[in-house]
Amino acid sequence: MVALVFPAMPTVTLAVTGRPERFPVRRIFCVGRNYAEHAREMGGDPDAEPPFFFTKPADAVVESGSHIPYPPATANLHHEGELVIAIGKGGAMVAEEDAAAMIWGHAAGNDLTRRDLQAEAKASRRPWDMAKGFDKSAVVGPIRPGPLPDATLRCSVNGVARQEARLSDMISKPAAIIAALSRMVSLSPGDLIFTGTPAGVGALNRGDTCKVEIEGLQSATVTIV
Ligand code: MN
């Protein structure tokens, strides 16, 4: 046993649909601009580049059904409804045809974003970390094991529809995302990949409940207090 100067933080875990065991989270990766209309609404060109990635810390995870405080340092908190891929088998320099075998399951997720800080970071060519990787910024629903057929993703705020798209509308599909990410870093079991959000992102305020639904998966719901 290694003696520690204080107790280590416990591993972050997520609920699994239909099973009592929980999924241990290692790292959280996120894809930027992966739906054409969202890329355009953010002022980008959807055809200009291969997938690019940013990260959130694992302990930014928020389980579905949570109430979280409105985060500090922002006046423009945004929702981003997304499909989350849960990795069960690691790898590096993976070919697209081998990527599906690395997927353990899927979940609905919400890539909460301090949009004002992101806009400042873009304008001043600074990192996105504080816009994306803040405390309680990664809402993830229960992970359902196994493959996921094409489905509709919906995001609503207080029951009012904000975002809707088919998962097949992604510019980079899950296999291409995993292959591209594995050329940047080694992937390991427990990694989560947020796959990007469709058009319709918008503000969340105190008192709002934001629900991300994907057919076949349990929802990822969060309330801002
Ligand atoms: Mn996102």
XYZ file of C-alpha atoms in Angstrom, residues 12-18 21-25 28 60-66 80-86 104-111 137-145 192-194 210-214 216-222:
59
model
C -16.323 8.978 -10.672
C -18.966 6.463 -11.789
C -22.169 6.473 -13.807
C -25.347 4.384 -13.667
C -25.800 1.597 -16.219
C -29.212 0.853 -17.700
C -30.510 -2.536 -16.544
C -22.843 -2.281 -11.582
C -21.642 1.225 -12.346
C -19.397 2.494 -15.157
C -16.072 3.963 -13.922
C -15.170 7.186 -15.751
C -14.002 12.955 -20.960
C -17.193 17.378 -13.967
C -19.717 14.546 -14.394
C -23.268 15.242 -13.253
C -25.765 12.374 -13.136
C -29.194 12.739 -14.687
C -31.785 14.114 -12.271
C -29.312 16.369 -10.493
C -25.653 21.301 -25.795
C -27.576 18.031 -26.147
C -25.269 15.259 -27.353
C -24.790 11.535 -27.796
C -22.100 10.227 -25.432
C -20.008 7.182 -26.380
C -18.687 5.062 -23.489
C -19.143 -0.360 -24.465
C -22.363 1.632 -24.573
C -24.071 4.970 -25.131
C -25.754 7.683 -23.098
C -27.544 10.973 -23.572
C -25.468 13.940 -22.433
C -25.435 17.702 -22.041
C -22.150 19.543 -22.719
C -20.337 20.786 -16.785
C -20.819 17.210 -18.059
C -24.373 15.931 -17.594
C -24.571 12.238 -18.508
C -27.575 9.903 -18.385
C -27.365 6.192 -17.561
C -25.142 4.274 -19.995
C -26.934 1.612 -22.000
C -24.632 -1.280 -22.983
C -16.425 9.099 -22.482
C -16.725 10.919 -25.798
C -19.302 13.700 -26.251
C -33.062 20.817 -19.423
C -33.772 17.340 -20.775
C -31.731 15.569 -23.468
C -33.506 12.576 -24.979
C -32.220 10.018 -27.476
C -33.536 3.970 -26.948
C -31.615 5.625 -24.121
C -32.623 7.050 -20.758
C -32.680 10.839 -20.699
C -30.063 13.205 -19.257
C -31.922 15.798 -17.211
C -30.515 18.636 -15.148
